């Protein structure tokens, strides 16, 4: 790793290090201007190793349409693997691809196949093989808290109480008092308050946490459990995925049985490890840290919803606040449960307004959010289109709009299944054009992912929050083995000066800077909305 010393000129009052991107000077691969020249990732061993690397979430339907039917598909994704490799991602999380009547495919009707709109099992095997050749792992959404109500299991179970599938679901009689009194505590992942749904022309009610179209599977049934293990083994052993993202992981059993939920994932992991020893499991437990933590016994990776909210708040307020301190607190707490846990950090996902909309289209803030995500501890997940500044606010279809690869006339695979309202060529510069612009948000993402991939401290290092007495600046140390980095982000639109205290004066090499900043003795002037990474 090449690095450049600050020049300690005896009489020089101030030294400008680096030049602004806006001067048009050639940047390095890492985008670190002038002073920090990094070796391209392809030419060296990466410091990061998945799952500690960056994972990219794809909504297949909107990513790339290979056959012109308006719906994104597997062959389309395969054609974009080079793009993803170039971006620096080491894993892909695919939203559900099983047959399902809904556009989002979270109500599955066949757990052993691919929706025909998306392609075939053979297409998927080819995709996985091509991804693996590029060092990219593949994780798929496994939606087993519930099936779709159109699933043949449920159809048969609802029609016939003696069906062998009756036990796959949870039933009650319409006069059963428990169905009357239960109102659900509203959670982030559902605004449905009715858990019990009536089978038409029947006295039977079935339990469906999210809504009637998603009857919950009954994990008290040994037969159902065995079926779910079989589904998992099928995708791991016969198709070749590297792991699963587990939807609605905290709802396997009702809210009053959290211990049973925790234990189920321990059992599930043990079963999956029989098929694939190093299977990767990342769980969606949409809740506060103390609710999330016990799931770490079974799920080695869990999404950190708190951090996404905290970063969004900090960049919007242009105030570092307690972001870093809180992040450390959560991590320290998680480590007491599982020292090897994978902290799956992210800004927003397919269930939330897109980050660019959360910062009201302010590109500086969106870039700062990404800079924080990629320099703080965790295993970052990014949501497709985030890297080109796609926008989107709920309802869900509008946070899942088609990726804009190129101008319409040149775009070989833009999906058209939905008319986009937020991400159009008027609001989002197509990826192909951003690729040619070193100041684009896409180049910014690439730069920060590469910075992180090349640094063990940024990938594995722990976090030491620093208080430099300036609310606009988020400052922290990242340390791993013999690499120690001092990271400074100026969240504000003004230049900010910080004085490095005596114990930090050894950090006088520039590893990276996103814009030109200056250092005068121990006073650092940080350009507006900029990041500087210093090392000893
Ligand atoms: Ca298609």
PDB file of N, CA and C and ligand atoms in Angstrom, residues 65-69 71-73 117, ligand 1:
ATOM      1  N   UNK A  65     -33.729  -6.799 -17.736  1.00  0.00           N
ATOM      2  CA  UNK A  65     -34.639  -7.633 -18.528  1.00  0.00           C
ATOM      3  C   UNK A  65     -33.914  -8.078 -19.804  1.00  0.00           C
ATOM      4  N   UNK A  66     -33.663  -9.384 -19.909  1.00  0.00           N
ATOM      5  CA  UNK A  66     -32.855  -9.869 -21.046  1.00  0.00           C
ATOM      6  C   UNK A  66     -33.671 -10.149 -22.302  1.00  0.00           C
ATOM      7  N   UNK A  67     -34.998 -10.344 -22.155  1.00  0.00           N
ATOM      8  CA  UNK A  67     -35.767 -10.783 -23.320  1.00  0.00           C
ATOM      9  C   UNK A  67     -36.874  -9.821 -23.738  1.00  0.00           C
ATOM     10  N   UNK A  68     -36.866  -8.627 -23.180  1.00  0.00           N
ATOM     11  CA  UNK A  68     -37.786  -7.598 -23.662  1.00  0.00           C
ATOM     12  C   UNK A  68     -39.230  -7.766 -23.241  1.00  0.00           C
ATOM     13  N   UNK A  69     -39.515  -8.621 -22.248  1.00  0.00           N
ATOM     14  CA  UNK A  69     -40.911  -8.718 -21.796  1.00  0.00           C
ATOM     15  C   UNK A  69     -41.219  -7.725 -20.676  1.00  0.00           C
ATOM     16  N   UNK A  71     -39.852  -7.512 -17.762  1.00  0.00           N
ATOM     17  CA  UNK A  71     -39.598  -8.026 -16.407  1.00  0.00           C
ATOM     18  C   UNK A  71     -38.143  -8.470 -16.281  1.00  0.00           C
ATOM     19  N   UNK A  72     -37.470  -7.956 -15.296  1.00  0.00           N
ATOM     20  CA  UNK A  72     -36.091  -8.367 -15.049  1.00  0.00           C
ATOM     21  C   UNK A  72     -36.017  -9.875 -14.842  1.00  0.00           C
ATOM     22  N   UNK A  73     -34.891 -10.465 -15.180  1.00  0.00           N
ATOM     23  CA  UNK A  73     -34.794 -11.928 -15.114  1.00  0.00           C
ATOM     24  C   UNK A  73     -33.361 -12.356 -14.811  1.00  0.00           C
ATOM     25  N   UNK A 117     -41.303 -16.108 -15.098  1.00  0.00           N
ATOM     26  CA  UNK A 117     -40.921 -14.763 -15.574  1.00  0.00           C
ATOM     27  C   UNK A 117     -39.418 -14.520 -15.394  1.00  0.00           C
TER      28      UNK A 117
HETATM   29 CA1  LIG B   1     -37.567 -10.646 -18.917  1.00  0.00          CA
END
